[in-house]
């Protein structure tokens, strides 16, 4: 080796650390792909090559970031003291290596639960840390194998670095200027590498979406990069493809309810009654039952596997069933924001994982509380789990019941997440009996969340329809708990005056990149009041709040990014979804998938539920029209959310009419 051209030993060690980490990340990408190979759908060799090549960019950027603190230590503590010891001896390097390995472990388990790579969610686990550790404990064999693998990789990694660094150890110390130049070169190299190159925009997770197949994009991503990016990212991306007045007009036309006007230009999505209501609205109770992870494909009434959910099937036959109902995203918190507030999620902008919860909203609890309703939110997990208690407060629910307030019978125990669903539903019935009518109540289940713990093994013994017997047993148990709840509720005085909304929060994550990834269902159940009916048209969770407003004929201002499901004036419905980095727009027979850069896929979702035939180039007119609506919708919703312009602030105790009369003076200037 030419001693004059060779870098100082510590600088060389930095690059050794960098490239060994890149190799490690590529190996973990292979492991991830092998673990989730069932999600691949007719992918070609050239597509896989492009995916791995694209993934190399994320691996290299991640490795550059991990090397930066080592560079700083070498710069300030070693190179300028003529010390040529191998930087691999630094404890910080070993710590970063193990932190990366741990991140990959969490990611590979987390993907099985959520269908997305690890990102900022890791920083929101503190309130559920105990439950998460218990959940990981169910993967005992996997953890043991992982620790063995970590030990082997650590030994191999250490030996590679020591051997490679040995090539430079015999070099004489460099002069001050020589070492300074090499350190500056190394720093620039690391910064450009972390940036992803010299392109206009820095590398970010959306650059993984070079294909319409969401799973292939997930293969490209590096979870450590996603976590790092979540820390450094600035303001969310807001589309600017249309003049803002035009984007607002398009969005208003999509969500306008009959008899409502957009009167306040400063709050352009706030709908207010065109004229005073002549007849008093009905004082009906509303109960929303939200089921954790109930995919439509497991419910016979929606065309799924028969025999798993007989009680839901009965309720569907006696109620208004929406068979093409879509989950807005893959997170429970996304569902809560959509159902309770009609707020859409975006990959870089979510209601409950951002400062947006400090904005002014008119969610379902607020709307009904203003008209005299008592309100309740009940969740079987401990108070603070998923920040649902803060969401409940923001959404206008006066009372919150967590597992600490749920009464157990003698001998009853909790699951690792909290009170089992049959116990929580029994508590819900008790709470509803005591509530002053009219009331609004929302229950969110938890037993059907992985690791699928059961209060009795009889459910597992009876499971026989799915390969995953634990999942099937849990779904059957929750279904039976619902049946018991309604058997009791039907005896209560409040039942005949109550409308029930029954829907899942999202699907079970085994159908990435297909229609089934969003396909859930909605049952509106109120015997004698809501006639049985099957509705095949598209709809989604953003439509729940305007439907409640419509059913109750509320004469109050509200904001929504959906349409009432009983509004017969709607000719063609739409449904927005967020799919792991893609924005999805369902309208009529078509689904458009788009990233920040533009449209990436067009599919006929009814004929091509596995999304194998991309028609984006074949039908440019359809693509252009759907893209215009989608980007107008995204541009309007994100801009109004960021500017806090969904609704004016309210003061507790004030009448809503006087408040909105006063707010007229604050309209857009």
mmCIF file of C-alpha atoms in Angstrom, residues 265-612:
data_model
loop_
_atom_site.group_PDB
_atom_site.id
_atom_site.type_symbol
_atom_site.label_atom_id
_atom_site.label_comp_id
_atom_site.label_asym_id
_atom_site.label_seq_id
_atom_site.Cartn_x
_atom_site.Cartn_y
_atom_site.Cartn_z
ATOM 1 C CA UNK A 265 -63.703 31.487 4.164
ATOM 2 C CA UNK A 266 -61.132 31.252 6.946
ATOM 3 C CA UNK A 267 -62.465 27.774 7.818
ATOM 4 C CA UNK A 268 -63.327 26.581 4.309
ATOM 5 C CA UNK A 269 -64.273 22.988 5.252
ATOM 6 C CA UNK A 270 -66.503 23.982 8.176
ATOM 7 C CA UNK A 271 -70.095 23.248 7.163
ATOM 8 C CA UNK A 272 -72.883 25.278 8.724
ATOM 9 C CA UNK A 273 -76.662 24.881 8.285
ATOM 10 C CA UNK A 274 -78.086 26.883 5.407
ATOM 11 C CA UNK A 275 -81.229 27.673 7.417
ATOM 12 C CA UNK A 276 -82.553 27.070 10.943
ATOM 13 C CA UNK A 277 -84.005 23.616 11.512
ATOM 14 C CA UNK A 278 -87.795 23.639 11.748
ATOM 15 C CA UNK A 279 -88.267 20.355 13.615
ATOM 16 C CA UNK A 280 -86.284 19.291 16.671
ATOM 17 C CA UNK A 281 -83.672 16.596 16.002
ATOM 18 C CA UNK A 282 -84.231 13.112 17.433
ATOM 19 C CA UNK A 283 -82.484 12.439 20.727
ATOM 20 C CA UNK A 284 -81.049 9.038 19.879
ATOM 21 C CA UNK A 285 -78.185 7.331 21.674
ATOM 22 C CA UNK A 286 -75.067 6.537 19.637
ATOM 23 C CA UNK A 287 -72.746 3.645 20.557
ATOM 24 C CA UNK A 288 -69.602 3.033 18.466
ATOM 25 C CA UNK A 289 -68.039 -0.424 18.868
ATOM 26 C CA UNK A 290 -64.558 -0.477 17.330
ATOM 27 C CA UNK A 291 -62.962 -3.895 16.846
ATOM 28 C CA UNK A 292 -59.197 -4.370 16.850
ATOM 29 C CA UNK A 293 -57.873 -5.940 13.636
ATOM 30 C CA UNK A 294 -61.049 -7.478 12.166
ATOM 31 C CA UNK A 295 -60.405 -7.954 8.444
ATOM 32 C CA UNK A 296 -63.489 -8.384 6.283
ATOM 33 C CA UNK A 297 -62.127 -11.649 4.926
ATOM 34 C CA UNK A 298 -62.786 -13.290 8.313
ATOM 35 C CA UNK A 299 -66.463 -12.248 8.441
ATOM 36 C CA UNK A 300 -68.890 -14.464 6.546
ATOM 37 C CA UNK A 301 -71.528 -11.753 6.132
ATOM 38 C CA UNK A 302 -69.075 -9.686 4.056
ATOM 39 C CA UNK A 303 -68.109 -12.585 1.819
ATOM 40 C CA UNK A 304 -65.332 -13.796 4.081
ATOM 41 C CA UNK A 305 -64.716 -17.195 5.641
ATOM 42 C CA UNK A 306 -68.025 -18.439 7.113
ATOM 43 C CA UNK A 307 -68.254 -19.830 10.606
ATOM 44 C CA UNK A 308 -65.752 -17.634 12.463
ATOM 45 C CA UNK A 309 -68.086 -14.758 13.452
ATOM 46 C CA UNK A 310 -71.691 -16.036 13.680
ATOM 47 C CA UNK A 311 -72.803 -13.215 15.996
ATOM 48 C CA UNK A 312 -71.464 -10.479 13.721
ATOM 49 C CA UNK A 313 -73.120 -12.255 10.801
ATOM 50 C CA UNK A 314 -76.454 -12.103 12.644
ATOM 51 C CA UNK A 315 -76.047 -8.396 13.433
ATOM 52 C CA UNK A 316 -75.106 -7.724 9.796
ATOM 53 C CA UNK A 317 -78.231 -9.513 8.556
ATOM 54 C CA UNK A 318 -80.423 -7.409 10.857
ATOM 55 C CA UNK A 319 -78.687 -4.093 10.239
ATOM 56 C CA UNK A 320 -77.366 -1.866 7.488
ATOM 57 C CA UNK A 321 -74.201 -3.585 6.223
ATOM 58 C CA UNK A 322 -71.573 -1.759 4.186
ATOM 59 C CA UNK A 323 -69.631 -4.480 2.393
ATOM 60 C CA UNK A 324 -66.988 -2.327 0.650
ATOM 61 C CA UNK A 325 -66.039 -0.283 3.678
ATOM 62 C CA UNK A 326 -62.365 0.696 3.975
ATOM 63 C CA UNK A 327 -59.987 1.375 6.855
ATOM 64 C CA UNK A 328 -58.274 4.728 6.418
ATOM 65 C CA UNK A 329 -54.877 3.382 7.475
ATOM 66 C CA UNK A 330 -52.986 0.687 9.350
ATOM 67 C CA UNK A 331 -52.844 2.257 12.806
ATOM 68 C CA UNK A 332 -55.466 2.202 15.518
ATOM 69 C CA UNK A 333 -54.831 5.883 16.183
ATOM 70 C CA UNK A 334 -55.483 6.686 12.505
ATOM 71 C CA UNK A 335 -58.836 4.943 12.804
ATOM 72 C CA UNK A 336 -59.752 6.874 15.954
ATOM 73 C CA UNK A 337 -58.991 10.206 14.268
ATOM 74 C CA UNK A 338 -60.997 9.206 11.193
ATOM 75 C CA UNK A 339 -63.996 7.763 13.045
ATOM 76 C CA UNK A 340 -64.205 10.356 15.797
ATOM 77 C CA UNK A 341 -63.073 13.493 13.956
ATOM 78 C CA UNK A 342 -63.195 12.648 10.215
ATOM 79 C CA UNK A 343 -59.495 13.585 9.973
ATOM 80 C CA UNK A 344 -57.414 11.704 7.335
ATOM 81 C CA UNK A 345 -53.902 10.441 8.120
ATOM 82 C CA UNK A 346 -50.816 11.042 5.994
ATOM 83 C CA UNK A 347 -47.457 9.347 6.170
ATOM 84 C CA UNK A 348 -45.827 12.522 7.510
ATOM 85 C CA UNK A 349 -48.813 14.064 9.298
ATOM 86 C CA UNK A 350 -50.940 12.229 11.847
ATOM 87 C CA UNK A 351 -53.323 13.621 14.390
ATOM 88 C CA UNK A 352 -52.165 11.706 17.476
ATOM 89 C CA UNK A 353 -48.428 11.566 16.746
ATOM 90 C CA UNK A 354 -47.907 15.285 16.188
ATOM 91 C CA UNK A 355 -48.636 18.672 17.784
ATOM 92 C CA UNK A 356 -51.864 18.744 15.730
ATOM 93 C CA UNK A 357 -53.845 17.513 18.729
ATOM 94 C CA UNK A 358 -53.531 21.063 20.074
ATOM 95 C CA UNK A 359 -55.575 22.399 17.137
ATOM 96 C CA UNK A 360 -59.246 23.299 17.242
ATOM 97 C CA UNK A 361 -61.494 20.400 16.258
ATOM 98 C CA UNK A 362 -65.189 19.684 16.262
ATOM 99 C CA UNK A 363 -65.176 15.936 16.769
ATOM 100 C CA UNK A 364 -68.114 13.670 17.491
ATOM 101 C CA UNK A 365 -67.950 14.069 21.272
ATOM 102 C CA UNK A 366 -67.875 17.854 21.042
ATOM 103 C CA UNK A 367 -70.769 18.004 18.572
ATOM 104 C CA UNK A 368 -73.032 15.803 20.656
ATOM 105 C CA UNK A 369 -72.007 17.244 24.014
ATOM 106 C CA UNK A 370 -73.058 20.699 22.761
ATOM 107 C CA UNK A 371 -76.526 19.348 22.030
ATOM 108 C CA UNK A 372 -76.995 17.841 25.488
ATOM 109 C CA UNK A 373 -75.413 14.394 25.193
ATOM 110 C CA UNK A 374 -73.421 12.703 27.927
ATOM 111 C CA UNK A 375 -70.296 11.064 26.532
ATOM 112 C CA UNK A 376 -68.096 8.053 27.382
ATOM 113 C CA UNK A 377 -64.921 6.483 25.960
ATOM 114 C CA UNK A 378 -64.049 2.978 27.222
ATOM 115 C CA UNK A 379 -60.870 1.023 26.473
ATOM 116 C CA UNK A 380 -59.704 -2.100 28.294
ATOM 117 C CA UNK A 381 -56.005 -1.133 28.348
ATOM 118 C CA UNK A 382 -54.424 0.998 31.048
ATOM 119 C CA UNK A 383 -55.123 4.705 30.901
ATOM 120 C CA UNK A 384 -52.554 6.344 28.638
ATOM 121 C CA UNK A 385 -52.194 3.409 26.253
ATOM 122 C CA UNK A 386 -51.866 4.696 22.670
ATOM 123 C CA UNK A 387 -52.602 8.164 24.120
ATOM 124 C CA UNK A 388 -56.278 7.328 23.708
ATOM 125 C CA UNK A 389 -57.203 9.177 26.887
ATOM 126 C CA UNK A 390 -55.806 12.380 25.366
ATOM 127 C CA UNK A 391 -57.645 11.676 22.116
ATOM 128 C CA UNK A 392 -60.886 11.126 24.029
ATOM 129 C CA UNK A 393 -60.490 14.471 25.762
ATOM 130 C CA UNK A 394 -59.665 16.216 22.476
ATOM 131 C CA UNK A 395 -62.638 14.576 20.744
ATOM 132 C CA UNK A 396 -65.050 15.836 23.400
ATOM 133 C CA UNK A 397 -65.614 12.703 25.521
ATOM 134 C CA UNK A 398 -66.244 13.787 29.101
ATOM 135 C CA UNK A 399 -65.640 10.422 30.756
ATOM 136 C CA UNK A 400 -62.811 7.982 30.092
ATOM 137 C CA UNK A 401 -62.757 4.447 31.500
ATOM 138 C CA UNK A 402 -59.525 2.460 31.317
ATOM 139 C CA UNK A 403 -58.676 -0.904 32.805
ATOM 140 C CA UNK A 404 -58.118 0.653 36.240
ATOM 141 C CA UNK A 405 -61.872 1.394 36.505
ATOM 142 C CA UNK A 406 -63.154 -1.876 35.024
ATOM 143 C CA UNK A 407 -64.696 -4.274 37.523
ATOM 144 C CA UNK A 408 -63.662 -7.941 37.436
ATOM 145 C CA UNK A 409 -65.492 -10.914 38.854
ATOM 146 C CA UNK A 410 -63.624 -13.085 41.374
ATOM 147 C CA UNK A 411 -60.992 -15.174 39.610
ATOM 148 C CA UNK A 412 -60.954 -13.092 36.409
ATOM 149 C CA UNK A 413 -57.532 -12.065 35.130
ATOM 150 C CA UNK A 414 -56.297 -9.611 32.506
ATOM 151 C CA UNK A 415 -54.359 -10.289 29.333
ATOM 152 C CA UNK A 416 -50.968 -8.653 28.855
ATOM 153 C CA UNK A 417 -52.721 -5.688 27.186
ATOM 154 C CA UNK A 418 -55.517 -5.217 29.712
ATOM 155 C CA UNK A 419 -59.062 -6.350 30.468
ATOM 156 C CA UNK A 420 -60.382 -9.051 28.171
ATOM 157 C CA UNK A 421 -63.108 -7.886 25.818
ATOM 158 C CA UNK A 422 -65.956 -9.767 27.501
ATOM 159 C CA UNK A 423 -65.078 -8.027 30.768
ATOM 160 C CA UNK A 424 -64.814 -4.605 29.099
ATOM 161 C CA UNK A 425 -68.143 -5.104 27.296
ATOM 162 C CA UNK A 426 -69.823 -6.103 30.534
ATOM 163 C CA UNK A 427 -68.503 -2.860 32.018
ATOM 164 C CA UNK A 428 -69.778 -0.948 28.981
ATOM 165 C CA UNK A 429 -73.309 -2.273 29.526
ATOM 166 C CA UNK A 430 -73.120 -1.248 33.176
ATOM 167 C CA UNK A 431 -71.923 2.234 32.228
ATOM 168 C CA UNK A 432 -74.673 2.683 29.605
ATOM 169 C CA UNK A 433 -77.365 1.704 32.145
ATOM 170 C CA UNK A 434 -76.215 4.534 34.400
ATOM 171 C CA UNK A 435 -75.668 7.218 31.766
ATOM 172 C CA UNK A 436 -78.157 9.998 31.285
ATOM 173 C CA UNK A 437 -79.832 9.804 27.865
ATOM 174 C CA UNK A 438 -79.180 10.795 25.193
ATOM 175 C CA UNK A 439 -75.610 9.532 25.288
ATOM 176 C CA UNK A 440 -72.633 8.848 23.055
ATOM 177 C CA UNK A 441 -70.292 5.977 23.904
ATOM 178 C CA UNK A 442 -67.250 4.590 22.113
ATOM 179 C CA UNK A 443 -65.653 1.243 23.003
ATOM 180 C CA UNK A 444 -62.357 0.089 21.510
ATOM 181 C CA UNK A 445 -61.502 -3.608 21.817
ATOM 182 C CA UNK A 446 -58.030 -5.031 22.404
ATOM 183 C CA UNK A 447 -58.122 -8.843 22.761
ATOM 184 C CA UNK A 448 -57.781 -9.456 19.015
ATOM 185 C CA UNK A 449 -54.400 -7.716 19.057
ATOM 186 C CA UNK A 450 -51.334 -9.906 18.794
ATOM 187 C CA UNK A 451 -50.221 -12.038 20.703
ATOM 188 C CA UNK A 452 -53.859 -13.235 20.671
ATOM 189 C CA UNK A 453 -54.216 -14.190 24.324
ATOM 190 C CA UNK A 454 -57.439 -15.881 25.384
ATOM 191 C CA UNK A 455 -59.266 -16.188 28.708
ATOM 192 C CA UNK A 456 -60.116 -19.833 27.949
ATOM 193 C CA UNK A 457 -58.382 -22.473 25.820
ATOM 194 C CA UNK A 458 -61.737 -23.766 24.580
ATOM 195 C CA UNK A 459 -61.633 -21.215 21.758
ATOM 196 C CA UNK A 460 -58.241 -22.447 20.587
ATOM 197 C CA UNK A 461 -59.370 -26.072 20.671
ATOM 198 C CA UNK A 462 -62.371 -25.247 18.475
ATOM 199 C CA UNK A 463 -60.352 -23.315 15.865
ATOM 200 C CA UNK A 464 -60.042 -25.176 12.559
ATOM 201 C CA UNK A 465 -60.724 -22.783 9.663
ATOM 202 C CA UNK A 466 -57.505 -20.745 9.518
ATOM 203 C CA UNK A 467 -53.847 -21.799 9.431
ATOM 204 C CA UNK A 468 -53.300 -19.294 12.253
ATOM 205 C CA UNK A 469 -55.444 -20.999 14.896
ATOM 206 C CA UNK A 470 -54.618 -18.385 17.555
ATOM 207 C CA UNK A 471 -55.974 -15.598 15.333
ATOM 208 C CA UNK A 472 -59.109 -17.550 14.486
ATOM 209 C CA UNK A 473 -59.709 -18.433 18.135
ATOM 210 C CA UNK A 474 -59.329 -14.794 19.187
ATOM 211 C CA UNK A 475 -61.733 -13.548 16.516
ATOM 212 C CA UNK A 476 -64.303 -16.167 17.571
ATOM 213 C CA UNK A 477 -63.892 -15.161 21.207
ATOM 214 C CA UNK A 478 -64.414 -11.448 20.473
ATOM 215 C CA UNK A 479 -67.414 -12.319 18.311
ATOM 216 C CA UNK A 480 -68.932 -14.337 21.170
ATOM 217 C CA UNK A 481 -68.280 -11.456 23.567
ATOM 218 C CA UNK A 482 -70.181 -9.126 21.215
ATOM 219 C CA UNK A 483 -73.044 -11.597 21.081
ATOM 220 C CA UNK A 484 -73.223 -11.668 24.893
ATOM 221 C CA UNK A 485 -73.103 -7.870 24.999
ATOM 222 C CA UNK A 486 -76.081 -7.504 22.671
ATOM 223 C CA UNK A 487 -78.023 -10.261 24.448
ATOM 224 C CA UNK A 488 -77.784 -8.174 27.612
ATOM 225 C CA UNK A 489 -78.144 -4.770 25.920
ATOM 226 C CA UNK A 490 -81.405 -5.804 24.224
ATOM 227 C CA UNK A 491 -82.954 -6.158 27.695
ATOM 228 C CA UNK A 492 -82.003 -2.629 28.735
ATOM 229 C CA UNK A 493 -84.380 0.364 28.463
ATOM 230 C CA UNK A 494 -81.850 2.351 26.412
ATOM 231 C CA UNK A 495 -81.623 -0.250 23.626
ATOM 232 C CA UNK A 496 -84.717 0.713 21.632
ATOM 233 C CA UNK A 497 -83.468 4.289 21.448
ATOM 234 C CA UNK A 498 -79.900 3.474 20.418
ATOM 235 C CA UNK A 499 -78.031 3.260 17.103
ATOM 236 C CA UNK A 500 -74.928 1.053 17.119
ATOM 237 C CA UNK A 501 -71.992 1.505 14.760
ATOM 238 C CA UNK A 502 -69.878 -1.677 14.580
ATOM 239 C CA UNK A 503 -66.615 -1.494 12.628
ATOM 240 C CA UNK A 504 -62.923 -2.528 12.854
ATOM 241 C CA UNK A 505 -60.026 -0.112 13.241
ATOM 242 C CA UNK A 506 -57.907 -1.829 10.544
ATOM 243 C CA UNK A 507 -57.157 -5.239 9.072
ATOM 244 C CA UNK A 508 -54.863 -8.017 10.200
ATOM 245 C CA UNK A 509 -51.595 -7.485 8.347
ATOM 246 C CA UNK A 510 -51.231 -10.425 5.970
ATOM 247 C CA UNK A 511 -52.453 -8.802 2.760
ATOM 248 C CA UNK A 512 -49.949 -6.017 2.044
ATOM 249 C CA UNK A 513 -50.499 -4.253 -1.274
ATOM 250 C CA UNK A 514 -53.968 -5.619 -2.044
ATOM 251 C CA UNK A 515 -57.568 -4.485 -1.665
ATOM 252 C CA UNK A 516 -57.823 -6.680 1.443
ATOM 253 C CA UNK A 517 -55.248 -4.466 3.157
ATOM 254 C CA UNK A 518 -57.985 -1.851 3.694
ATOM 255 C CA UNK A 519 -61.130 -3.984 3.415
ATOM 256 C CA UNK A 520 -63.145 -3.984 6.645
ATOM 257 C CA UNK A 521 -66.903 -3.492 7.157
ATOM 258 C CA UNK A 522 -69.454 -1.307 8.892
ATOM 259 C CA UNK A 523 -72.739 -2.386 10.481
ATOM 260 C CA UNK A 524 -75.269 0.262 11.536
ATOM 261 C CA UNK A 525 -77.558 -1.659 13.857
ATOM 262 C CA UNK A 526 -80.820 -0.417 15.329
ATOM 263 C CA UNK A 527 -83.713 -2.905 14.985
ATOM 264 C CA UNK A 528 -87.004 -1.194 14.204
ATOM 265 C CA UNK A 529 -85.246 2.042 13.307
ATOM 266 C CA UNK A 530 -82.620 1.111 10.682
ATOM 267 C CA UNK A 531 -84.054 -1.418 8.184
ATOM 268 C CA UNK A 532 -81.788 -4.312 7.117
ATOM 269 C CA UNK A 533 -79.895 -3.551 3.921
ATOM 270 C CA UNK A 534 -76.660 -4.412 2.117
ATOM 271 C CA UNK A 535 -74.781 -1.467 0.625
ATOM 272 C CA UNK A 536 -72.130 -2.383 -1.944
ATOM 273 C CA UNK A 537 -70.879 1.118 -2.786
ATOM 274 C CA UNK A 538 -67.500 2.352 -1.551
ATOM 275 C CA UNK A 539 -67.232 4.029 1.826
ATOM 276 C CA UNK A 540 -64.714 4.495 4.598
ATOM 277 C CA UNK A 541 -64.049 5.531 8.165
ATOM 278 C CA UNK A 542 -64.021 9.242 7.303
ATOM 279 C CA UNK A 543 -67.750 8.866 6.546
ATOM 280 C CA UNK A 544 -68.776 7.863 10.082
ATOM 281 C CA UNK A 545 -68.926 11.330 11.666
ATOM 282 C CA UNK A 546 -71.012 12.959 8.876
ATOM 283 C CA UNK A 547 -73.332 9.938 8.994
ATOM 284 C CA UNK A 548 -73.936 10.478 12.713
ATOM 285 C CA UNK A 549 -74.583 14.175 12.058
ATOM 286 C CA UNK A 550 -77.052 13.193 9.323
ATOM 287 C CA UNK A 551 -78.844 10.517 11.364
ATOM 288 C CA UNK A 552 -79.313 12.861 14.307
ATOM 289 C CA UNK A 553 -80.126 15.839 12.032
ATOM 290 C CA UNK A 554 -77.736 17.998 14.046
ATOM 291 C CA UNK A 555 -78.185 21.691 13.369
ATOM 292 C CA UNK A 556 -74.604 22.531 14.248
ATOM 293 C CA UNK A 557 -71.393 23.405 12.378
ATOM 294 C CA UNK A 558 -69.020 20.505 11.721
ATOM 295 C CA UNK A 559 -65.983 19.672 9.595
ATOM 296 C CA UNK A 560 -65.491 16.439 7.694
ATOM 297 C CA UNK A 561 -63.385 14.868 4.984
ATOM 298 C CA UNK A 562 -66.052 12.275 4.218
ATOM 299 C CA UNK A 563 -69.721 12.030 3.205
ATOM 300 C CA UNK A 564 -72.798 10.814 5.043
ATOM 301 C CA UNK A 565 -73.543 7.181 4.211
ATOM 302 C CA UNK A 566 -77.285 7.840 4.156
ATOM 303 C CA UNK A 567 -76.982 10.824 1.815
ATOM 304 C CA UNK A 568 -78.792 9.606 -1.320
ATOM 305 C CA UNK A 569 -77.673 12.631 -3.359
ATOM 306 C CA UNK A 570 -74.143 11.227 -3.699
ATOM 307 C CA UNK A 571 -73.686 9.853 -7.221
ATOM 308 C CA UNK A 572 -70.222 8.352 -6.889
ATOM 309 C CA UNK A 573 -68.437 7.863 -3.593
ATOM 310 C CA UNK A 574 -64.754 8.113 -2.803
ATOM 311 C CA UNK A 575 -62.572 6.711 -0.038
ATOM 312 C CA UNK A 576 -59.141 8.000 0.921
ATOM 313 C CA UNK A 577 -56.586 5.625 2.492
ATOM 314 C CA UNK A 578 -52.991 5.924 3.653
ATOM 315 C CA UNK A 579 -51.028 2.820 2.748
ATOM 316 C CA UNK A 580 -47.543 2.738 4.236
ATOM 317 C CA UNK A 581 -46.201 5.725 2.293
ATOM 318 C CA UNK A 582 -48.701 5.776 -0.570
ATOM 319 C CA UNK A 583 -51.829 7.890 -0.698
ATOM 320 C CA UNK A 584 -54.730 5.837 -2.027
ATOM 321 C CA UNK A 585 -57.843 7.197 -3.714
ATOM 322 C CA UNK A 586 -60.766 4.845 -4.341
ATOM 323 C CA UNK A 587 -63.494 6.207 -6.585
ATOM 324 C CA UNK A 588 -65.988 4.192 -8.606
ATOM 325 C CA UNK A 589 -64.223 1.082 -9.933
ATOM 326 C CA UNK A 590 -60.748 2.636 -9.711
ATOM 327 C CA UNK A 591 -57.937 2.894 -7.198
ATOM 328 C CA UNK A 592 -55.157 5.445 -7.671
ATOM 329 C CA UNK A 593 -51.945 5.081 -5.668
ATOM 330 C CA UNK A 594 -49.667 8.097 -5.465
ATOM 331 C CA UNK A 595 -46.550 9.293 -3.687
ATOM 332 C CA UNK A 596 -45.287 12.850 -3.302
ATOM 333 C CA UNK A 597 -43.815 12.623 -6.782
ATOM 334 C CA UNK A 598 -47.127 11.720 -8.453
ATOM 335 C CA UNK A 599 -49.245 8.755 -9.529
ATOM 336 C CA UNK A 600 -47.561 5.354 -9.316
ATOM 337 C CA UNK A 601 -50.443 2.951 -9.865
ATOM 338 C CA UNK A 602 -53.977 2.733 -11.255
ATOM 339 C CA UNK A 603 -56.019 -0.419 -10.641
ATOM 340 C CA UNK A 604 -59.581 -1.624 -11.131
ATOM 341 C CA UNK A 605 -60.054 -2.744 -7.561
ATOM 342 C CA UNK A 606 -63.234 -4.762 -8.214
ATOM 343 C CA UNK A 607 -61.652 -6.887 -10.962
ATOM 344 C CA UNK A 608 -58.050 -6.811 -9.754
ATOM 345 C CA UNK A 609 -58.107 -7.020 -5.953
ATOM 346 C CA UNK A 610 -54.481 -8.190 -5.869
ATOM 347 C CA UNK A 611 -53.430 -5.102 -7.876
ATOM 348 C CA UNK A 612 -51.391 -6.925 -10.485
#
